[in-house]
Coordinates of C-alpha atoms and ligand atoms in Angstrom, one line a residue:
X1 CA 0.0 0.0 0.0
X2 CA 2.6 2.5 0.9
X3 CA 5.2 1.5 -1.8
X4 CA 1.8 1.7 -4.4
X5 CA 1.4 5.1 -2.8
X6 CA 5.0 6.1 -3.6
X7 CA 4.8 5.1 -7.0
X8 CA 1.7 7.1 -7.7
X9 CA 3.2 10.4 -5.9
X10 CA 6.5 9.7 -8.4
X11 CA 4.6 8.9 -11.2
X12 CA 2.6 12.1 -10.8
X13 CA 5.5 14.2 -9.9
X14 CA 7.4 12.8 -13.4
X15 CA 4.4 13.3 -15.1
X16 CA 4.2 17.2 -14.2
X17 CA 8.0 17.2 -15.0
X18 CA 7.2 16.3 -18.2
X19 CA 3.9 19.0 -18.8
X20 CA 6.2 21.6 -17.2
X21 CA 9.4 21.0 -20.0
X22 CA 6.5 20.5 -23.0
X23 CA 5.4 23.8 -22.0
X24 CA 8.5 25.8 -21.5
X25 CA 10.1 23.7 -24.8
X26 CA 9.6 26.9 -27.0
X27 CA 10.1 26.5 -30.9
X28 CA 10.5 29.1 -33.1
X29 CA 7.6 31.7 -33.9
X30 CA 6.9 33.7 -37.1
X31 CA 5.0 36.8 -36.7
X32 CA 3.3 37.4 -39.4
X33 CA 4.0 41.1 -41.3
X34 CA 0.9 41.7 -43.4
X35 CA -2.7 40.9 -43.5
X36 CA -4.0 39.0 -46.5
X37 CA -0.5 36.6 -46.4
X38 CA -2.0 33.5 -48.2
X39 CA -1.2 30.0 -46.5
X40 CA -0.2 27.1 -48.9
X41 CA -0.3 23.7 -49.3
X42 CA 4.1 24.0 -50.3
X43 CA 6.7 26.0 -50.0
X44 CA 6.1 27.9 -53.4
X45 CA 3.8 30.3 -54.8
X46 CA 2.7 27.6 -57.2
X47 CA 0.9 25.3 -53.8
X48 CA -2.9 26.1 -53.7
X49 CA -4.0 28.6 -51.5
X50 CA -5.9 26.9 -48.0
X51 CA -6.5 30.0 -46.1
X52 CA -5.0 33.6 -45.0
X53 CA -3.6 34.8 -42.0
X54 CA -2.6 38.5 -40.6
X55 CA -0.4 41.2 -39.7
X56 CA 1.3 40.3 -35.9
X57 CA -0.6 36.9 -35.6
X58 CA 1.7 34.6 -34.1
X59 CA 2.1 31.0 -35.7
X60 CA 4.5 28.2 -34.6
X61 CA 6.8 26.9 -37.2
X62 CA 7.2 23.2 -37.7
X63 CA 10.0 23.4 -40.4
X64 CA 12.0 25.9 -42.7
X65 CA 12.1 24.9 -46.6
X66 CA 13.9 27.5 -48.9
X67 CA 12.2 30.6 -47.9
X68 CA 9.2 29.1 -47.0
X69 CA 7.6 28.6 -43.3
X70 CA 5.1 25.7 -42.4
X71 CA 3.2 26.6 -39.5
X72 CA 0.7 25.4 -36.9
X73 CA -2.4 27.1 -38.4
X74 CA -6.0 26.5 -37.4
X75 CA -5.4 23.2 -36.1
X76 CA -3.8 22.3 -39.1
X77 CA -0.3 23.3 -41.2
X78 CA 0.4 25.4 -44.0
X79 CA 2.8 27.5 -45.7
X80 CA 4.0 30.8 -45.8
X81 CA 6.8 33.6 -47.2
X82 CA 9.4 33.5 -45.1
X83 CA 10.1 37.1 -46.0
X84 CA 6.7 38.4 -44.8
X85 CA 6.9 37.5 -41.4
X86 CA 9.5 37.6 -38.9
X87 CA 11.0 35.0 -37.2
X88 CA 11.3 34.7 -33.4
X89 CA 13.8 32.0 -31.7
X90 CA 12.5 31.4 -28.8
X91 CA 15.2 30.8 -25.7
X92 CA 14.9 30.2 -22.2
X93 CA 16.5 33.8 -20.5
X94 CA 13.5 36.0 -19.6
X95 CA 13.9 39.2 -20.1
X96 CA 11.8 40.9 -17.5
X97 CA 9.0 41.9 -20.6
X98 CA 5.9 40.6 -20.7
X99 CA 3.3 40.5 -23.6
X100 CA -0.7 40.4 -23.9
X101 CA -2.4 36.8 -24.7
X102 CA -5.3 38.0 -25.8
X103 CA -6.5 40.9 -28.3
X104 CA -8.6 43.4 -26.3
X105 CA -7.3 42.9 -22.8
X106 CA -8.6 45.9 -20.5
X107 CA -6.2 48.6 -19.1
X108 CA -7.7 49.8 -15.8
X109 CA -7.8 53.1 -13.7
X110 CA -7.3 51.5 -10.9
X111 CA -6.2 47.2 -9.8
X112 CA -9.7 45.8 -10.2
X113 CA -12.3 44.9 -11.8
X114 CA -13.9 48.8 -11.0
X115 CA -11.0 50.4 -12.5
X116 CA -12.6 52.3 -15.6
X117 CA -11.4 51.4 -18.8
X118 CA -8.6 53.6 -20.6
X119 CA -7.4 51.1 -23.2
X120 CA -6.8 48.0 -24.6
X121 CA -3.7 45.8 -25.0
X122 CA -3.9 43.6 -28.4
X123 CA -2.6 40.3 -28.6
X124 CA 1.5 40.3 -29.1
X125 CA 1.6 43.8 -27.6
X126 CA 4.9 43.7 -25.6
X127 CA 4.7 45.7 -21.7
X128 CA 7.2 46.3 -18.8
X129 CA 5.5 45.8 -15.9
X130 CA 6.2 48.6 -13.3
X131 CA 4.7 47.7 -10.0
X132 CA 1.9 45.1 -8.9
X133 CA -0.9 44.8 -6.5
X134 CA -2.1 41.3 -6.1
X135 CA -2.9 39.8 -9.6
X136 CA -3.1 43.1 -11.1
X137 CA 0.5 44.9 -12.8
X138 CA 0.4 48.6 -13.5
X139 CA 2.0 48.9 -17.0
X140 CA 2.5 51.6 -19.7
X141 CA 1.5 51.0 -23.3
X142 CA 1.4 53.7 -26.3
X143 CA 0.9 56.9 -23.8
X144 CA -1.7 54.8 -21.7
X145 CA -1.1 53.6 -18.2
X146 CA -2.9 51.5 -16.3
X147 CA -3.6 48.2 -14.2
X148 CA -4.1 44.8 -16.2
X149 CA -4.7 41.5 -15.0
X150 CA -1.7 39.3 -15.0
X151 CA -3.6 35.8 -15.9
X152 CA -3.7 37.5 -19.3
X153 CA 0.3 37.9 -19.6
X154 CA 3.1 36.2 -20.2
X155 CA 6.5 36.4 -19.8
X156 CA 8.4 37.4 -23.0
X157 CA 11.5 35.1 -23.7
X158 CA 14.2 37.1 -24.8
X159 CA 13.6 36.7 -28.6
X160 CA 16.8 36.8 -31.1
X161 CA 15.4 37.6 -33.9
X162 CA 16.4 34.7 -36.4
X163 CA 19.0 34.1 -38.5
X164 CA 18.8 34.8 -42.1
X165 CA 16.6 37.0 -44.1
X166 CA 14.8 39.0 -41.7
X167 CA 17.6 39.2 -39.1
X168 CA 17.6 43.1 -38.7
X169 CA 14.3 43.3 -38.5
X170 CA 13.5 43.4 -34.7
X171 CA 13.9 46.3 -32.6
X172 CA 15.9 46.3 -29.4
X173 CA 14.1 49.1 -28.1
X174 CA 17.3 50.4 -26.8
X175 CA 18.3 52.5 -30.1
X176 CA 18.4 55.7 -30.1
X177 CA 17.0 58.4 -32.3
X178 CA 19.3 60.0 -34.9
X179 CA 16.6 61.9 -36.7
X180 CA 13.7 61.9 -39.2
X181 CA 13.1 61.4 -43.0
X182 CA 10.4 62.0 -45.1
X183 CA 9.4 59.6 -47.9
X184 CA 9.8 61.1 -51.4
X185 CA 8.6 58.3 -53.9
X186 CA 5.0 57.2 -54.5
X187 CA 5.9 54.1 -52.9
X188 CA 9.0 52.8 -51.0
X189 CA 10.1 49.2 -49.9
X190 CA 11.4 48.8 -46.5
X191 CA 14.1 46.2 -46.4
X192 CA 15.9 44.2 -44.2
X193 CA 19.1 44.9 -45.4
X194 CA 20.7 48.2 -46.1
X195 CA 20.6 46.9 -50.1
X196 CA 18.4 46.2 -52.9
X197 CA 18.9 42.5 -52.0
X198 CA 17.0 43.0 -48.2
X199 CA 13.7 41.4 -48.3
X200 CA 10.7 43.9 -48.4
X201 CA 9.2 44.2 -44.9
X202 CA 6.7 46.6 -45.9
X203 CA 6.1 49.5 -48.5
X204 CA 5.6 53.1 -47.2
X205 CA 4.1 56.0 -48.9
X206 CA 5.3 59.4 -50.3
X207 CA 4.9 61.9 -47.1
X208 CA 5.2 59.8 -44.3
X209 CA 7.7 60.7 -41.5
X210 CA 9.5 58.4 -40.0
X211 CA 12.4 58.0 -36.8
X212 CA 15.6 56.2 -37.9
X213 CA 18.3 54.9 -35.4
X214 CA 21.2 53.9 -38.1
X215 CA 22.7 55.4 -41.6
X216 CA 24.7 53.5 -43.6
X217 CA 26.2 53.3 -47.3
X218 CA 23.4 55.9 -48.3
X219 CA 20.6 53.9 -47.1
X220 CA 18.8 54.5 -43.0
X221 CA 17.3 52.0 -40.9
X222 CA 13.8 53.4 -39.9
X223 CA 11.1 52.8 -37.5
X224 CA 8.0 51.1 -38.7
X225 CA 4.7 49.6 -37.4
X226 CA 5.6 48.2 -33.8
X227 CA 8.8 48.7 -32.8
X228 CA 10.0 46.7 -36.1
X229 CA 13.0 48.5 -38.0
X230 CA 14.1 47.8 -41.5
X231 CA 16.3 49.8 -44.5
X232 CA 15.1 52.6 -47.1
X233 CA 17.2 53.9 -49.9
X234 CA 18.5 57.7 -48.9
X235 CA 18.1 58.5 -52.3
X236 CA 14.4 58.3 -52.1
X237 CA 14.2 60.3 -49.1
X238 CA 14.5 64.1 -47.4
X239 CA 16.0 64.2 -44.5
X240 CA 13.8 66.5 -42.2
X241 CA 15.3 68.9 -39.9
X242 CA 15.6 68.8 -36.5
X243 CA 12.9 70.3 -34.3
X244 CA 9.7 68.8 -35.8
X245 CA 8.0 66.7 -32.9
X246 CA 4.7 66.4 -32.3
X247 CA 2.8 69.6 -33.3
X248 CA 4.6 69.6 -36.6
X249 CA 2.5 68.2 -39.8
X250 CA 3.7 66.4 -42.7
X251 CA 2.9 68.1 -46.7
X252 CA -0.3 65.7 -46.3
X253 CA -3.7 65.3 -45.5
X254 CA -6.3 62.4 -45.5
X255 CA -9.5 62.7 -47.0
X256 CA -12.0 60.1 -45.4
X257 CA -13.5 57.4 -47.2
X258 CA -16.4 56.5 -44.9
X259 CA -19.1 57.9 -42.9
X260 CA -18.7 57.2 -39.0
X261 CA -14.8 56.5 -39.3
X262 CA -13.8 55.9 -35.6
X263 CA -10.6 58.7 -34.5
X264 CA -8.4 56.7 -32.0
X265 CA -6.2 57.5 -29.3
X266 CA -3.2 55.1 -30.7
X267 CA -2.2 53.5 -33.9
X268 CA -4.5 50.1 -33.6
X269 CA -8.0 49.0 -33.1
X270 CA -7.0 48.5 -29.5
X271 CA -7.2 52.2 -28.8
X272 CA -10.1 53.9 -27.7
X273 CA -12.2 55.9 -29.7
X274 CA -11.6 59.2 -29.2
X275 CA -14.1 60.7 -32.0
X276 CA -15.6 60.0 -35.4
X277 CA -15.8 62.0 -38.5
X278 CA -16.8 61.4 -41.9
X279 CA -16.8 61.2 -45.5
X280 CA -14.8 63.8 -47.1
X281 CA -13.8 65.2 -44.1
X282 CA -9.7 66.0 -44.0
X283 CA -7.7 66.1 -41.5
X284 CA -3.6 66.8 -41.6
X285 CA -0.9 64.2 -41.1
X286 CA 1.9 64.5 -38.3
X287 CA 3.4 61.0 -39.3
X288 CA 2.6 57.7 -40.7
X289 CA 2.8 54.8 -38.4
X290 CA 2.8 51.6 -39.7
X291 CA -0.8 51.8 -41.5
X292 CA -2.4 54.1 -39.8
X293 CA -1.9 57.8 -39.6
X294 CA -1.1 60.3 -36.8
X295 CA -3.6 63.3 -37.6
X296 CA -4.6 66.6 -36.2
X297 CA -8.0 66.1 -34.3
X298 CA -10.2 68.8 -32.9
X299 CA -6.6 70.5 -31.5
X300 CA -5.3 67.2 -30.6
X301 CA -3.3 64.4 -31.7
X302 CA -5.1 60.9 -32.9
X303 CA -4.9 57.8 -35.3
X304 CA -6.7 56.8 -38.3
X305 CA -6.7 53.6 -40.2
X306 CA -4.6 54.0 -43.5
X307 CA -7.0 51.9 -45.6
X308 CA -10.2 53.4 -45.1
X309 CA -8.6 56.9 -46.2
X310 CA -7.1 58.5 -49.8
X311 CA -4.0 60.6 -48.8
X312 CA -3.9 63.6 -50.3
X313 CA -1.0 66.3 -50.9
X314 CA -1.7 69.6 -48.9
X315 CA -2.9 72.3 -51.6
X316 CA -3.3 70.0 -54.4
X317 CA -6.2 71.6 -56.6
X318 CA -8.1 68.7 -58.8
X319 CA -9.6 69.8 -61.9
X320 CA -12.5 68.1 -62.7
X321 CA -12.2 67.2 -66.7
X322 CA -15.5 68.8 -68.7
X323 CA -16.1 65.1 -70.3
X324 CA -17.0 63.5 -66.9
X325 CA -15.1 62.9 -63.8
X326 CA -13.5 60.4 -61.4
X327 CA -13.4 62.7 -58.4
X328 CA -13.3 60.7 -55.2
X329 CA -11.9 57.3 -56.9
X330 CA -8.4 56.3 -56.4
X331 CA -6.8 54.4 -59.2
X332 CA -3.9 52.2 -58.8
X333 CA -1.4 51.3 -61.9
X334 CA 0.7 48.8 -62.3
X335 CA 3.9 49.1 -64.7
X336 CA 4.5 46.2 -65.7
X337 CA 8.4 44.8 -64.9
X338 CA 11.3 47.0 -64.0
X339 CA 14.9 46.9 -62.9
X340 CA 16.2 43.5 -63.3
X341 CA 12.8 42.6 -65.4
X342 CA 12.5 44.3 -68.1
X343 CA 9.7 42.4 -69.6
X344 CA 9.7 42.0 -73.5
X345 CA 12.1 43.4 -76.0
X346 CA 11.4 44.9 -79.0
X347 CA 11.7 44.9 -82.8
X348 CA 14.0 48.1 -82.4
X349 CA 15.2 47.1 -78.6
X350 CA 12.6 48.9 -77.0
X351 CA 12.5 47.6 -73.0
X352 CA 8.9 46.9 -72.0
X353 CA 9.7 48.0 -68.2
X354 CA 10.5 51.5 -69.7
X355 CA 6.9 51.6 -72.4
X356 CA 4.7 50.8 -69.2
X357 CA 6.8 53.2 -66.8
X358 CA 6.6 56.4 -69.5
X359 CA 2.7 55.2 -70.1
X360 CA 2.0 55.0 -66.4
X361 CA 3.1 58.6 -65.8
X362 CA 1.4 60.3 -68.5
X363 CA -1.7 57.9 -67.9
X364 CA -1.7 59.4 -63.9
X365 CA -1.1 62.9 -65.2
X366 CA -4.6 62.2 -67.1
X367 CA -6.7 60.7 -64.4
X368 CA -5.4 63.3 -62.0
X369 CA -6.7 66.0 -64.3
X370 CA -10.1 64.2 -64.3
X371 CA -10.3 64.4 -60.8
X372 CA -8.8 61.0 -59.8
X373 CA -6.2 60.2 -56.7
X374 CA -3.2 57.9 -58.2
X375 CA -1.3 54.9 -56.5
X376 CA 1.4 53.4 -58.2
X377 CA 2.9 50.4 -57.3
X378 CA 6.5 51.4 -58.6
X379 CA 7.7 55.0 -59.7
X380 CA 10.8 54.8 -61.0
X381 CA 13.0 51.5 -62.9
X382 CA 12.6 49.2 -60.0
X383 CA 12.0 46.1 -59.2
X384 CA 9.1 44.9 -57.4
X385 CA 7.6 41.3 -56.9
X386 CA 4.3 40.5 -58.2
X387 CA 3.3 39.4 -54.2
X388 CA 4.4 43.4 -53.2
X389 CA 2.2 45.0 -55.7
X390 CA -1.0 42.3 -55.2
X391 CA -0.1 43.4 -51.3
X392 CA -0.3 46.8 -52.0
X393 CA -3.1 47.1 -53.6
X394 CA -5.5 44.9 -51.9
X395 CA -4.2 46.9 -48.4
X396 CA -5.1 50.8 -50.3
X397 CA -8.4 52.1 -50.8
X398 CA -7.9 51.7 -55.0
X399 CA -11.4 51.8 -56.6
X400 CA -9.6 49.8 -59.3
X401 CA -6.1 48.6 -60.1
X402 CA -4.7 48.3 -63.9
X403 CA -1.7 46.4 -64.7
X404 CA -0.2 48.0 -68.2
X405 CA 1.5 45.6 -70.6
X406 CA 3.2 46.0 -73.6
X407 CA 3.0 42.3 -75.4
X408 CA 5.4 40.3 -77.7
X409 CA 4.5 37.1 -80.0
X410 CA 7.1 34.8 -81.9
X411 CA 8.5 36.4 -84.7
X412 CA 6.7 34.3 -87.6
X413 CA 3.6 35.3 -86.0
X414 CA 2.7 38.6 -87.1
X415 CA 0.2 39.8 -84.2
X416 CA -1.1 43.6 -83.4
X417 CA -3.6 45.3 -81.7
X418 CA -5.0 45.9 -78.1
X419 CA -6.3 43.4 -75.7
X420 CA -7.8 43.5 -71.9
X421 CA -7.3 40.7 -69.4
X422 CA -9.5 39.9 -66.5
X423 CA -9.4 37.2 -64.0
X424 CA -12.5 37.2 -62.1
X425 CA -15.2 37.2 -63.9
X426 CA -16.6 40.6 -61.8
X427 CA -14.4 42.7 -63.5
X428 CA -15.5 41.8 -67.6
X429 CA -17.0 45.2 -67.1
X430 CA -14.5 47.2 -65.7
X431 CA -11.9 45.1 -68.7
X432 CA -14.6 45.7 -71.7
X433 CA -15.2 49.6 -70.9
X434 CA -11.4 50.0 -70.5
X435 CA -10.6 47.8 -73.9
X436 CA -13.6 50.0 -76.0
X437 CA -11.6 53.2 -74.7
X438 CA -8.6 52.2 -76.0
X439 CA -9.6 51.1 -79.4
X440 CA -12.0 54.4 -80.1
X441 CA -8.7 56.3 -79.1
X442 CA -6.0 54.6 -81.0
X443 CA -7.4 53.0 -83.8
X444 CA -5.0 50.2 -83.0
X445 CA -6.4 46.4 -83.8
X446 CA -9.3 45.2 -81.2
X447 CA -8.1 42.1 -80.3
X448 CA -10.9 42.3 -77.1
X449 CA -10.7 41.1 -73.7
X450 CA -10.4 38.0 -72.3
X451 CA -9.9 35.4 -69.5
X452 CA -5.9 35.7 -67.9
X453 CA -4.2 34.2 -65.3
X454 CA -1.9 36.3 -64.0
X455 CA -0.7 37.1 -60.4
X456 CA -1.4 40.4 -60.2
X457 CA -4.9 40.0 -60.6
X458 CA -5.7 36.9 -59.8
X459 CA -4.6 37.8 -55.9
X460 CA -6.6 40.9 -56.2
X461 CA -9.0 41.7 -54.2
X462 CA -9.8 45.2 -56.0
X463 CA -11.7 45.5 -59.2
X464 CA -8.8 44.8 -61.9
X465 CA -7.4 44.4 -65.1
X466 CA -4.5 43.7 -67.1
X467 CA -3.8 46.0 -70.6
X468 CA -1.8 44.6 -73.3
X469 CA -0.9 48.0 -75.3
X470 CA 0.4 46.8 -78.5
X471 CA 2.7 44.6 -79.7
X472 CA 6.6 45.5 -79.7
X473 CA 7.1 42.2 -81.6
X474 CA 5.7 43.7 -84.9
X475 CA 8.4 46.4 -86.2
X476 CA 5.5 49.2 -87.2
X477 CA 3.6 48.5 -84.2
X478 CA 6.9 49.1 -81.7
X479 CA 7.3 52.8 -83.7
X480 CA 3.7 53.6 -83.3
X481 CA 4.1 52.3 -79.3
X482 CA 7.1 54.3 -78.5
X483 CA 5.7 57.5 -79.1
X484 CA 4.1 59.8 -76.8
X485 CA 1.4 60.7 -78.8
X486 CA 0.6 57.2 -78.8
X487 CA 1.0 56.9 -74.9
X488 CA -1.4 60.2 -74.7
X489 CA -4.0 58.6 -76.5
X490 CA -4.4 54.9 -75.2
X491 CA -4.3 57.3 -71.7
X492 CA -6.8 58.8 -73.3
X493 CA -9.0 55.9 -73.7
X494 CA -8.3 54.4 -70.6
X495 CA -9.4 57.7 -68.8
X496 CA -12.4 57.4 -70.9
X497 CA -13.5 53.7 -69.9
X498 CA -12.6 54.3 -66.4
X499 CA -15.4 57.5 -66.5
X500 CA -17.6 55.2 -68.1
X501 CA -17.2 52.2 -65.9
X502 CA -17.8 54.4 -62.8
X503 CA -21.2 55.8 -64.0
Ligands
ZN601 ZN1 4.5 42.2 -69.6

């Protein structure tokens, strides 16, 4: 009886030994670094898609392939781009930081359950605790302070940020300051190394202000989103003197796209709602953080969500065009190719990276005259992945994106004209106003529009298209594509169809 006593009490004891290792036997997490990040079947772009996961959800990760993650995912496992998340190695020295389990977890005025409540803490977010009384810890967290329960904590390992790829991309917290730039491209990438080789973290937009703690060989590590750091190019950037804190503003404002857009006291849907405005109303930037923006509110400082407003440049007059107007739509284009693509060649050795860059710009001058706001997904020869600009777009407030093309065919086929390529069937609209455009303007052969599946707008999740503008292949039809009177008028008919398809 005693000895089966014994054996109980050990077995017990060995058993909790065990539960107590399984639990502390951390593997390696990857935080994810945008929403819409599509989890595979395989490590390649070419797996099906099973599901989707979001910016700072926290996954485990069962095993590295190439640059590919599988993770514990709903129960199940799937796969994701390494270089959209950011890998955590879990080790066993705490740190003394702590972070929030749960999305939504109450900051208190005071340690209980009366306290009233100032805040939220959203899953992931990282606190120091500063003093406790009984369960509850008195914390900071984005200019709020307050008493939290601790059951709702836990105790951040002191993460090294992985090897590899995204290795600079984890703030110690401990950097200091050197000073501020402002973004002066339509759109920048935010790398994890200080070359065009880094990975792209994230893309910002042209006005945002942001801190950065390092400069080197021309390029500045910047602050981003929480505490996460990563590389821009200098070249694309002002620096921005000294003194501007707080009160300062940026050259732009934020029109609202919505009716009863919630204002909030800090950049997340944690923070409490401090006021709501609505559509049209504008309001001046301070900064950019992350995806939302710092604005001027009723004489005081607050956040909006980036993707429910159109950024405007302070000043900026539209004039509406006489024929009709796309006032209040945002278009986004698409060059096709650039930098180390440079698509087809032609006839004559025309690049197709350079056609759909020149077309792009005189296409935005166009739609800007008619009232439109214009993204672009690159600017200037550079490279950018087909997964960046399907990102970018389905995380702006585009009305419609349109991917320009300049097509090629073997040389003993002698093919010419104009096509328009859609992938979901939604958008044979939006592809067959656009395609009519185009024809009535050029003249150039109708070859029509039709079914195509291509990244950019198969992963869209805004209304969009794909233009083929003529074919550099065919020797006349390269002379006739090259020019800008030829890039004025298919700008032309685009404009047109977009005016049409909006009515
Ligand atoms: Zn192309």
């Amino acid at each position: 009886m005693k000895k089966g006593l014994f054996l109980i009490v050990f077995l017990l004891a060995a058993f909790s030994l065990m539960e107590a290792e399984g639990r502390t036997a951390h593997a390696d997490q990857a935080v994810i670094q945008v929403d819409y990040l599509n989890v595979r079947t395989g490590p390649d772009t070419s797996y099906n898609r099973i599901g989707q996961v979001h910016a700072n959800e926290t996954y485990t990760i069962v095993k590295k392939q190439n640059d590919w993650l599988k993770i514990n995912w709903n129960g199940k496992t799937g796969w994701v781009a390494e270089w959209l998340t950011t890998v955590k190695k879990e080790t066993s020295q705490a740190s003394g930081t702590y972070y929030s389990k749960y999305d939504y977890l109450r900051i208190r005025s005071s340690a209980g359950l009366n306290g009233k409540i100032k805040g939220y803490l959203m899953k992931n977010d990282v606190v120091t605790p500063q003093k406790s009384s009984g369960k509850w810890v008195y914390i900071q967290h984005g200019g709020i302070k307050g008493w939290v329960h601790g059951d709702y904590l836990a105790q951040k390992k002191s993460s090294n940020s992985s090897s590899g790829s995204s290795s600079s991309n984890e703030s110690s917290g401990s950097q200091s300051v050197i000073g501020k730039i402002k973004v002066d491209t339509p759109v920048l990438n935010v790398r994890s190394q200080n070359s065009t080789k880094g990975t792209i973290l994230t893309q910002i937009k042209k006005g945002g202000v942001y801190e950065y703690i390092n400069e080197k060989d021309r390029w500045y590590q910047i602050k981003w989103g929480n505490g996460r750091t990563g590389w821009v190019a200098g070249w694309l950037v002002d620096p921005v003197s000294g003194n501007s804190s707080s009160g300062t503003t940026t050259n732009t404002a934020v029109t609202l796209d919505y009716n009863y857009t919630n204002i909030r006291s800090g950049p997340s849907t944690g923070y409490k709602v401090v006021g709501r405005a609505h559509k049209g109303d504008q309001f001046d930037v301070i900064a950019e953080e992350g995806r939302w923006y710092k604005i001027k509110f009723n004489g005081m400082t607050a956040y909006v969500a980036g993707w429910i407003v159109t950024e405007t440049t302070k000043g900026a007059q539209h004039t509406s065009s006489s024929s009709g107007s796309l006032k209040g739509k945002t278009i986004m284009l698409d060059p096709g190719h650039g930098g180390r693509d440079s698509g087809a060649v032609g006839r004559a050795g025309s690049h197709e990276s350079d056609l759909t860059l020149s077309t792009a710009h005189i296409l935005k001058k166009q739609l800007e005259q008619a009232g439109a706001e214009v993204l672009m997904t690159r600017s200037s020869d550079e490279y950018v992945a087909l997964s960046a600009r399907t990102y970018y777009s389905n995380a702006s407030s585009a009305d419609a994106f349109i991917s320009l093309h300049y097509n090629s065919a073997p040389l003993y086929i002698a093919a010419t004209g104009l096509n328009t390529y859609y992938y979901h069937s939604k958008n044979k609209n939006l592809a067959s106003d656009l395609q009519a455009g185009m024809v009535q303007k050029t003249g150039l052969r109708d070859r029509g529009i039709k079914y195509g599946n291509f990244h950019v707008i198969r992963e869209n999740r805004k209304p969009s298209v794909l233009l083929e503008l003529g074919f550099i292949s065919d020797a006349r039809e390269e002379q006739t594509v090259r020019t800008s009177s030829y890039q004025e008028k298919v700008s032309q008919g685009v404009t047109q169809g977009l005016i049409q398809y909006f009515k």
